Amino acid sequence: MPDHSITRRDLIAATAKVAAVAAVAGPAGAQSAKPAGALVRPVAISSMNGLAAVKVAVDKMAAGVPPVEAAVAGVALPEADPDDITVGYGGLPNEEGVVQLDAAVMDGVTMRAGAVAALERIKHPAQVALAVMRGTNRILLVGDGALRFARAHGFLEENLLTERSRKIWLYWKENASQKDDWLPDPGEVDDPDIQWFIKKYGDAIFRPTGTIHLSACGPAGQLGCCTTTSGLAFKIPGRVGDSPLIGCGLYCEGEVGSSGGTGHGESNIISVGAHTVVELMRQGKAPEAACLAALERVVRNTKLDYLRDEKGRPKNNLLLYALNRAGDVGSAALWAGERSKYAVCRAGSEPQLLECACLFKR
Ligand code: GLY
């Protein structure tokens, strides 16, 4: 049966606690460098929207929960959070206004994986991915098949499109083209929900990619990971990004380490980002160096002009996260910026936001 043990009350309590920690760390909640010191395990690393999630994952692992399950428990927080419009409930919909979610899990102990793509009406796709891993001898279920599988496993269907996400989608649709029948409402931009979005993401691109990846390392170096997303905002219906693709949006191998990515999914797919990072760690690179080397490959593989700026650099951002079985962590982004941060938590410590290493500065 699905684990619905994370309640709205848990979400609010965890978020409030983390907000207090972030406030101590500074206005942006970020430290400037990787902390030195012992590689205490359990440890979890995630994208910056996982500050509460890494704490949940570490607490679960400390209580004996396997890393892959702990990762799924952690990401249940942003999946349920309507203010995270890149994941789960409240995620921005596709171009037809339908929320379609992608998620995957991987267990480095058993080298099993499960994934769902273009799944509608289920708030916790990562839990469905875990059920695919455990309850089938297959790896990836998509669309209506994934929904029927979720129903069979007792997951409840619900409307995932919040009023705020519907308004943001409509604003995008009405302003996307002057060659169709949709007319922008001049007063729309003053709507508090549209203002909330513009303040957070800007008005220039208007199609954020968010996503949460979480890699977890247990007390004895056991590994597991999970990635879950609503994908590219206003995507073509059925478009699937890197998140549910094993080797791209996530990968872990018990003897080496675990990795995943967030950001421009197509760039990550072409360079098979997460698997590349794990291979580089196998060859001896530390997690941060492995992420940077994988991103250098992404730069080399970005050949199309519309994806590159005037200096030939990828226009879109891509972030990679990694940890090895010793418990060392690292992350890197193509572009420095307010969103190029990652979250880490170790047993006995509060979660922290840290700056990613970056290839480029604007
Ligand atoms: N990285 C998330 C996506 O492109 O769908």
GROMACS .gro file of C-alpha atoms and ligand atoms in nm:
model
  367
    1MET     CA    1   0.000   0.000   0.000
    2PRO     CA    2   0.118   0.355  -0.059
    3ASP     CA    3   0.285   0.536   0.227
    4HIS     CA    4   0.070   0.838   0.305
    5SER     CA    5   0.244   0.889   0.638
    6ILE     CA    6   0.372   1.240   0.548
    7THR     CA    7   0.088   1.469   0.641
    8ARG     CA    8   0.030   1.838   0.576
    9ARG     CA    9   0.117   1.896   0.944
   10ASP     CA   10   0.457   1.721   0.892
   11LEU     CA   11   0.515   1.941   0.590
   12ILE     CA   12   0.445   2.265   0.774
   13ALA     CA   13   0.652   2.161   1.077
   14ALA     CA   14   0.951   2.052   0.868
   15THR     CA   15   0.938   2.363   0.651
   16ALA     CA   16   0.918   2.593   0.954
   17LYS     CA   17   1.217   2.423   1.117
   18VAL     CA   18   1.424   2.449   0.802
   19ALA     CA   19   1.326   2.812   0.750
   20ALA     CA   20   1.473   2.884   1.092
   21VAL     CA   21   1.800   2.711   0.997
   22ALA     CA   22   1.813   2.899   0.665
   23ALA     CA   23   1.762   3.228   0.847
   24VAL     CA   24   2.066   3.158   1.066
   25ALA     CA   25   2.274   3.081   0.754
   26GLY     CA   26   2.208   3.424   0.600
   27PRO     CA   27   1.957   3.600   0.377
   28ALA     CA   28   1.986   3.346   0.095
   29GLY     CA   29   2.028   3.059   0.339
   30ALA     CA   30   2.354   2.967   0.168
   31GLN     CA   31   2.702   2.892   0.294
   32SER     CA   32   2.986   2.993   0.066
   33ALA     CA   33   3.188   2.671   0.063
   34LYS     CA   34   3.171   2.300   0.128
   35PRO     CA   35   3.202   2.234   0.503
   36ALA     CA   36   3.515   2.054   0.612
   37GLY     CA   37   3.516   1.775   0.866
   38ALA     CA   38   3.426   1.414   0.906
   39LEU     CA   39   3.206   1.243   0.648
   40VAL     CA   40   2.935   1.151   0.898
   41ARG     CA   41   2.671   0.908   0.768
   42PRO     CA   42   2.381   0.884   0.705
   43VAL     CA   43   2.398   1.177   0.467
   44ALA     CA   44   2.165   1.308   0.197
   45ILE     CA   45   2.209   1.564  -0.081
   46SER     CA   46   1.940   1.725  -0.292
   47SER     CA   47   1.849   2.018  -0.512
   48MET     CA   48   1.793   2.341  -0.315
   49ASN     CA   49   1.416   2.280  -0.287
   50GLY     CA   50   1.500   1.975  -0.073
   51LEU     CA   51   1.624   2.150   0.242
   52ALA     CA   52   1.347   1.989   0.446
   53ALA     CA   53   1.358   1.666   0.242
   54VAL     CA   54   1.724   1.585   0.319
   55LYS     CA   55   1.650   1.611   0.691
   56VAL     CA   56   1.358   1.370   0.660
   57ALA     CA   57   1.576   1.128   0.459
   58VAL     CA   58   1.861   1.135   0.713
   59ASP     CA   59   1.624   1.089   1.009
   60LYS     CA   60   1.462   0.794   0.832
   61MET     CA   61   1.799   0.632   0.754
   62ALA     CA   62   1.914   0.686   1.113
   63ALA     CA   63   1.601   0.495   1.217
   64GLY     CA   64   1.694   0.202   0.990
   65VAL     CA   65   1.495   0.285   0.677
   66PRO     CA   66   1.681   0.187   0.354
   67PRO     CA   67   1.822   0.485   0.158
   68VAL     CA   68   1.589   0.447  -0.142
   69GLU     CA   69   1.281   0.452   0.085
   70ALA     CA   70   1.427   0.740   0.286
   71ALA     CA   71   1.476   0.935  -0.037
   72VAL     CA   72   1.113   0.877  -0.136
   73ALA     CA   73   0.996   0.986   0.211
   74GLY     CA   74   1.202   1.304   0.181
   75VAL     CA   75   1.075   1.409  -0.161
   76ALA     CA   76   0.715   1.357  -0.044
   77LEU     CA   77   0.746   1.704   0.116
   78PRO     CA   78   0.794   1.906  -0.207
   79GLU     CA   79   0.557   1.668  -0.389
   80ALA     CA   80   0.281   1.775  -0.147
   81ASP     CA   81   0.382   2.143  -0.131
   82PRO     CA   82   0.165   2.370  -0.353
   83ASP     CA   83   0.433   2.640  -0.332
   84ASP     CA   84   0.682   2.417  -0.517
   85ILE     CA   85   0.544   2.457  -0.868
   86THR     CA   86   0.803   2.226  -1.023
   87VAL     CA   87   0.709   1.907  -0.840
   88GLY     CA   88   0.392   1.709  -0.761
   89TYR     CA   89   0.077   1.887  -0.635
   90GLY     CA   90   0.068   2.242  -0.774
   91GLY     CA   91   0.331   2.164  -1.039
   92LEU     CA   92   0.293   2.371  -1.355
   93PRO     CA   93   0.088   2.185  -1.616
   94ASN     CA   94   0.155   2.096  -1.979
   95GLU     CA   95   0.047   2.323  -2.266
   96GLU     CA   96  -0.311   2.193  -2.236
   97GLY     CA   97  -0.330   2.274  -1.864
   98VAL     CA   98  -0.289   1.912  -1.747
   99VAL     CA   99  -0.035   1.827  -1.475
  100GLN     CA  100   0.181   1.534  -1.589
  101LEU     CA  101   0.442   1.406  -1.344
  102ASP     CA  102   0.763   1.204  -1.389
  103ALA     CA  103   0.957   1.022  -1.116
  104ALA     CA  104   1.210   0.746  -1.066
  105VAL     CA  105   1.387   0.563  -0.785
  106MET     CA  106   1.702   0.353  -0.779
  107ASP     CA  107   1.840   0.122  -0.511
  108GLY     CA  108   2.218   0.087  -0.519
  109VAL     CA  109   2.208  -0.217  -0.289
  110THR     CA  110   1.997  -0.437  -0.520
  111MET     CA  111   2.058  -0.241  -0.845
  112ARG     CA  112   1.685  -0.225  -0.901
  113ALA     CA  113   1.495   0.075  -1.030
  114GLY     CA  114   1.139   0.190  -1.092
  115ALA     CA  115   0.995   0.486  -1.280
  116VAL     CA  116   0.676   0.650  -1.404
  117ALA     CA  117   0.635   0.914  -1.672
  118ALA     CA  118   0.350   1.143  -1.781
  119LEU     CA  119   0.150   1.023  -1.480
  120GLU     CA  120  -0.163   1.228  -1.411
  121ARG     CA  121  -0.374   1.278  -1.094
  122ILE     CA  122  -0.137   1.110  -0.844
  123LYS     CA  123   0.030   1.344  -0.596
  124HIS     CA  124   0.327   1.123  -0.507
  125PRO     CA  125   0.473   0.978  -0.829
  126ALA     CA  126   0.794   0.881  -0.646
  127GLN     CA  127   0.589   0.641  -0.432
  128VAL     CA  128   0.440   0.491  -0.748
  129ALA     CA  129   0.793   0.455  -0.892
  130LEU     CA  130   0.894   0.271  -0.573
  131ALA     CA  131   0.594   0.040  -0.619
  132VAL     CA  132   0.700  -0.025  -0.981
  133MET     CA  133   1.047  -0.120  -0.855
  134ARG     CA  134   0.911  -0.350  -0.588
  135GLY     CA  135   0.599  -0.486  -0.752
  136THR     CA  136   0.705  -0.558  -1.111
  137ASN     CA  137   0.999  -0.700  -1.299
  138ARG     CA  138   0.992  -0.391  -1.526
  139ILE     CA  139   1.134  -0.043  -1.478
  140LEU     CA  140   0.931   0.229  -1.654
  141LEU     CA  141   0.553   0.271  -1.685
  142VAL     CA  142   0.405   0.568  -1.872
  143GLY     CA  143   0.080   0.761  -1.907
  144ASP     CA  144  -0.245   0.572  -1.866
  145GLY     CA  145  -0.063   0.247  -1.790
  146ALA     CA  146   0.119   0.415  -1.501
  147LEU     CA  147  -0.212   0.555  -1.371
  148ARG     CA  148  -0.381   0.215  -1.387
  149PHE     CA  149  -0.086   0.062  -1.202
  150ALA     CA  150  -0.113   0.333  -0.935
  151ARG     CA  151  -0.488   0.270  -0.898
  152ALA     CA  152  -0.422  -0.103  -0.859
  153HIS     CA  153  -0.184  -0.021  -0.575
  154GLY     CA  154  -0.439   0.191  -0.391
  155PHE     CA  155  -0.312   0.540  -0.475
  156LEU     CA  156  -0.589   0.799  -0.463
  157GLU     CA  157  -0.658   1.021  -0.765
  158GLU     CA  158  -0.692   1.394  -0.715
  159ASN     CA  159  -0.683   1.720  -0.905
  160LEU     CA  160  -0.320   1.837  -0.896
  161LEU     CA  161  -0.378   2.174  -1.066
  162THR     CA  162  -0.394   2.447  -0.800
  163GLU     CA  163  -0.568   2.776  -0.874
  164ARG     CA  164  -0.231   2.955  -0.875
  165SER     CA  165  -0.081   2.711  -1.128
  166ARG     CA  166  -0.393   2.733  -1.346
  167LYS     CA  167  -0.367   3.115  -1.353
  168ILE     CA  168   0.007   3.103  -1.437
  169TRP     CA  169  -0.065   2.857  -1.720
  170LEU     CA  170  -0.347   3.074  -1.857
  171TYR     CA  171  -0.124   3.383  -1.841
  172TRP     CA  172   0.144   3.198  -2.038
  173LYS     CA  173  -0.109   3.064  -2.290
  174GLU     CA  174  -0.271   3.402  -2.353
  175ASN     CA  175   0.065   3.573  -2.399
  176ALA     CA  176   0.257   3.298  -2.580
  177SER     CA  177   0.156   3.389  -2.935
  178GLN     CA  178  -0.014   3.661  -3.136
  179LYS     CA  179  -0.110   3.410  -3.404
  180ASP     CA  180  -0.378   3.226  -3.211
  181ASP     CA  181  -0.722   3.308  -3.066
  182TRP     CA  182  -0.617   3.358  -2.703
  183LEU     CA  183  -0.617   3.723  -2.593
  184PRO     CA  184  -0.415   3.848  -2.295
  185ASP     CA  185  -0.617   4.016  -2.023
  186PRO     CA  186  -0.442   4.350  -1.950
  187GLY     CA  187  -0.517   4.327  -1.578
  188GLU     CA  188  -0.393   3.972  -1.545
  189VAL     CA  189  -0.034   4.065  -1.473
  190ASP     CA  190  -0.144   4.239  -1.150
  191ASP     CA  191  -0.303   3.923  -1.013
  192PRO     CA  192  -0.116   3.833  -0.689
  193ASP     CA  193  -0.057   3.479  -0.814
  194ILE     CA  194   0.103   3.603  -1.137
  195GLN     CA  195   0.308   3.856  -0.939
  196TRP     CA  196   0.417   3.575  -0.703
  197PHE     CA  197   0.544   3.379  -1.003
  198ILE     CA  198   0.722   3.672  -1.171
  199LYS     CA  199   0.894   3.769  -0.845
  200LYS     CA  200   1.018   3.413  -0.803
  201TYR     CA  201   1.115   3.322  -1.161
  202GLY     CA  202   1.111   3.644  -1.367
  203ASP     CA  203   0.907   3.720  -1.676
  204ALA     CA  204   1.172   3.662  -1.943
  205ILE     CA  205   1.170   3.285  -1.992
  206PHE     CA  206   0.851   3.203  -1.802
  207ARG     CA  207   0.909   2.830  -1.830
  208PRO     CA  208   1.098   2.718  -1.520
  209THR     CA  209   1.239   2.370  -1.483
  210GLY     CA  210   1.261   2.275  -1.119
  211THR     CA  211   1.247   1.914  -1.002
  212ILE     CA  212   1.391   1.756  -0.688
  213HIS     CA  213   1.668   1.499  -0.695
  214LEU     CA  214   1.772   1.338  -0.364
  215SER     CA  215   2.063   1.096  -0.319
  216ALA     CA  216   2.095   0.917   0.014
  217CYS     CA  217   2.381   0.727   0.180
  218GLY     CA  218   2.306   0.508   0.481
  219PRO     CA  219   2.517   0.445   0.792
  220ALA     CA  220   2.711   0.161   0.627
  221GLY     CA  221   2.748   0.336   0.288
  222GLN     CA  222   2.432   0.187   0.132
  223LEU     CA  223   2.299   0.404  -0.150
  224GLY     CA  224   1.961   0.497  -0.294
  225CYS     CA  225   1.814   0.790  -0.486
  226CYS     CA  226   1.501   0.944  -0.625
  227THR     CA  227   1.406   1.219  -0.871
  228THR     CA  228   1.054   1.361  -0.905
  229THR     CA  229   0.917   1.649  -1.114
  230SER     CA  230   0.629   1.811  -1.298
  231GLY     CA  231   0.881   1.863  -1.578
  232LEU     CA  232   0.920   2.156  -1.810
  233ALA     CA  233   0.638   2.406  -1.761
  234PHE     CA  234   0.381   2.407  -2.045
  235LYS     CA  235   0.550   2.114  -2.220
  236ILE     CA  236   0.403   1.931  -2.519
  237PRO     CA  237   0.163   1.671  -2.371
  238GLY     CA  238   0.353   1.348  -2.327
  239ARG     CA  239   0.696   1.516  -2.323
  240VAL     CA  240   0.922   1.329  -2.082
  241GLY     CA  241   1.243   1.484  -1.954
  242ASP     CA  242   1.547   1.336  -1.784
  243SER     CA  243   1.394   1.281  -1.440
  244PRO     CA  244   1.241   0.933  -1.486
  245LEU     CA  245   1.519   0.805  -1.715
  246ILE     CA  246   1.765   0.583  -1.531
  247GLY     CA  247   2.119   0.706  -1.601
  248CYS     CA  248   2.001   1.058  -1.689
  249GLY     CA  249   1.795   1.212  -1.406
  250LEU     CA  250   1.938   0.971  -1.148
  251TYR     CA  251   2.173   0.676  -1.110
  252CYS     CA  252   2.342   0.495  -0.826
  253GLU     CA  253   2.572   0.201  -0.793
  254GLY     CA  254   2.631   0.041  -0.455
  255GLU     CA  255   3.009   0.015  -0.487
  256VAL     CA  256   3.059   0.373  -0.604
  257GLY     CA  257   2.807   0.650  -0.546
  258SER     CA  258   2.481   0.814  -0.640
  259SER     CA  259   2.395   1.110  -0.861
  260GLY     CA  260   2.110   1.302  -1.022
  261GLY     CA  261   2.026   1.621  -1.202
  262THR     CA  262   1.779   1.907  -1.225
  263GLY     CA  263   1.734   2.176  -1.486
  264HIS     CA  264   1.726   2.146  -1.864
  265GLY     CA  265   1.626   1.783  -1.910
  266GLU     CA  266   1.711   1.740  -2.276
  267SER     CA  267   2.076   1.846  -2.215
  268ASN     CA  268   2.101   1.591  -1.936
  269ILE     CA  269   1.952   1.314  -2.151
  270ILE     CA  270   2.199   1.371  -2.436
  271SER     CA  271   2.498   1.344  -2.201
  272VAL     CA  272   2.345   1.075  -1.974
  273GLY     CA  273   2.439   1.298  -1.682
  274ALA     CA  274   2.384   1.092  -1.367
  275HIS     CA  275   2.551   0.778  -1.504
  276THR     CA  276   2.842   0.986  -1.630
  277VAL     CA  277   2.894   1.132  -1.283
  278VAL     CA  278   2.890   0.786  -1.120
  279GLU     CA  279   3.139   0.655  -1.380
  280LEU     CA  280   3.369   0.950  -1.311
  281MET     CA  281   3.350   0.879  -0.937
  282ARG     CA  282   3.437   0.516  -1.011
  283GLN     CA  283   3.747   0.644  -1.189
  284GLY     CA  284   3.847   0.825  -0.869
  285LYS     CA  285   3.700   1.172  -0.896
  286ALA     CA  286   3.547   1.334  -0.587
  287PRO     CA  287   3.172   1.410  -0.621
  288GLU     CA  288   3.211   1.780  -0.704
  289ALA     CA  289   3.490   1.718  -0.958
  290ALA     CA  290   3.280   1.443  -1.118
  291CYS     CA  291   2.982   1.680  -1.153
  292LEU     CA  292   3.203   1.949  -1.309
  293ALA     CA  293   3.359   1.705  -1.556
  294ALA     CA  294   3.015   1.575  -1.657
  295LEU     CA  295   2.897   1.934  -1.715
  296GLU     CA  296   3.203   1.999  -1.934
  297ARG     CA  297   3.079   1.707  -2.145
  298VAL     CA  298   2.732   1.868  -2.157
  299VAL     CA  299   2.894   2.187  -2.289
  300ARG     CA  300   3.081   1.990  -2.559
  301ASN     CA  301   2.759   1.809  -2.655
  302THR     CA  302   2.555   2.128  -2.688
  303LYS     CA  303   2.594   2.182  -3.063
  304LEU     CA  304   2.267   2.345  -3.169
  305ASP     CA  305   2.279   2.721  -3.212
  306TYR     CA  306   1.943   2.787  -3.048
  307LEU     CA  307   2.072   2.619  -2.731
  308ARG     CA  308   2.393   2.830  -2.716
  309ASP     CA  309   2.472   3.191  -2.636
  310GLU     CA  310   2.703   3.415  -2.840
  311LYS     CA  311   3.007   3.252  -2.676
  312GLY     CA  312   2.887   2.900  -2.752
  313ARG     CA  313   2.786   2.826  -2.392
  314PRO     CA  314   2.457   2.644  -2.315
  315LYS     CA  315   2.185   2.902  -2.246
  316ASN     CA  316   1.995   2.678  -2.006
  317ASN     CA  317   2.110   2.576  -1.663
  318LEU     CA  318   2.173   2.217  -1.558
  319LEU     CA  319   2.268   2.113  -1.205
  320LEU     CA  320   2.421   1.781  -1.102
  321TYR     CA  321   2.441   1.640  -0.748
  322ALA     CA  322   2.654   1.352  -0.624
  323LEU     CA  323   2.760   1.158  -0.319
  324ASN     CA  324   2.996   0.864  -0.283
  325ARG     CA  325   2.963   0.567  -0.052
  326ALA     CA  326   3.216   0.718   0.190
  327GLY     CA  327   2.965   0.998   0.243
  328ASP     CA  328   3.143   1.279   0.054
  329VAL     CA  329   2.907   1.510  -0.137
  330GLY     CA  330   2.933   1.768  -0.414
  331SER     CA  331   2.732   1.953  -0.674
  332ALA     CA  332   2.794   2.166  -0.980
  333ALA     CA  333   2.589   2.386  -1.211
  334LEU     CA  334   2.651   2.516  -1.559
  335TRP     CA  335   2.561   2.868  -1.444
  336ALA     CA  336   2.620   3.045  -1.113
  337GLY     CA  337   2.315   3.218  -0.970
  338GLU     CA  338   2.057   3.242  -0.696
  339ARG     CA  339   1.923   2.897  -0.785
  340SER     CA  340   2.260   2.721  -0.816
  341LYS     CA  341   2.264   2.580  -0.465
  342TYR     CA  342   2.215   2.241  -0.310
  343ALA     CA  343   2.096   2.101   0.022
  344VAL     CA  344   2.291   1.863   0.243
  345CYS     CA  345   2.213   1.699   0.575
  346ARG     CA  346   2.426   1.466   0.788
  347ALA     CA  347   2.322   1.268   1.092
  348GLY     CA  348   2.334   1.484   1.401
  349SER     CA  349   2.339   1.812   1.205
  350GLU     CA  350   2.077   2.046   1.066
  351PRO     CA  351   2.039   2.073   0.687
  352GLN     CA  352   2.239   2.338   0.503
  353LEU     CA  353   2.219   2.513   0.168
  354LEU     CA  354   2.557   2.532  -0.008
  355GLU     CA  355   2.675   2.698  -0.327
  356CYS     CA  356   2.729   2.470  -0.628
  357ALA     CA  357   3.060   2.480  -0.809
  358CYS     CA  358   2.987   2.650  -1.142
  359LEU     CA  359   3.134   2.654  -1.492
  360PHE     CA  360   3.002   2.995  -1.598
  361LYS     CA  361   2.900   3.329  -1.446
  362ARG     CA  362   2.668   3.571  -1.622
  363GLY     N1  363   1.476   1.822  -1.541
  363GLY     C1  364   1.337   1.817  -1.548
  363GLY     C2  365   1.283   1.814  -1.683
  363GLY     O1  366   1.348   1.862  -1.776
  363GLY     O2  367   1.174   1.764  -1.701
   0.00000   0.00000   0.00000
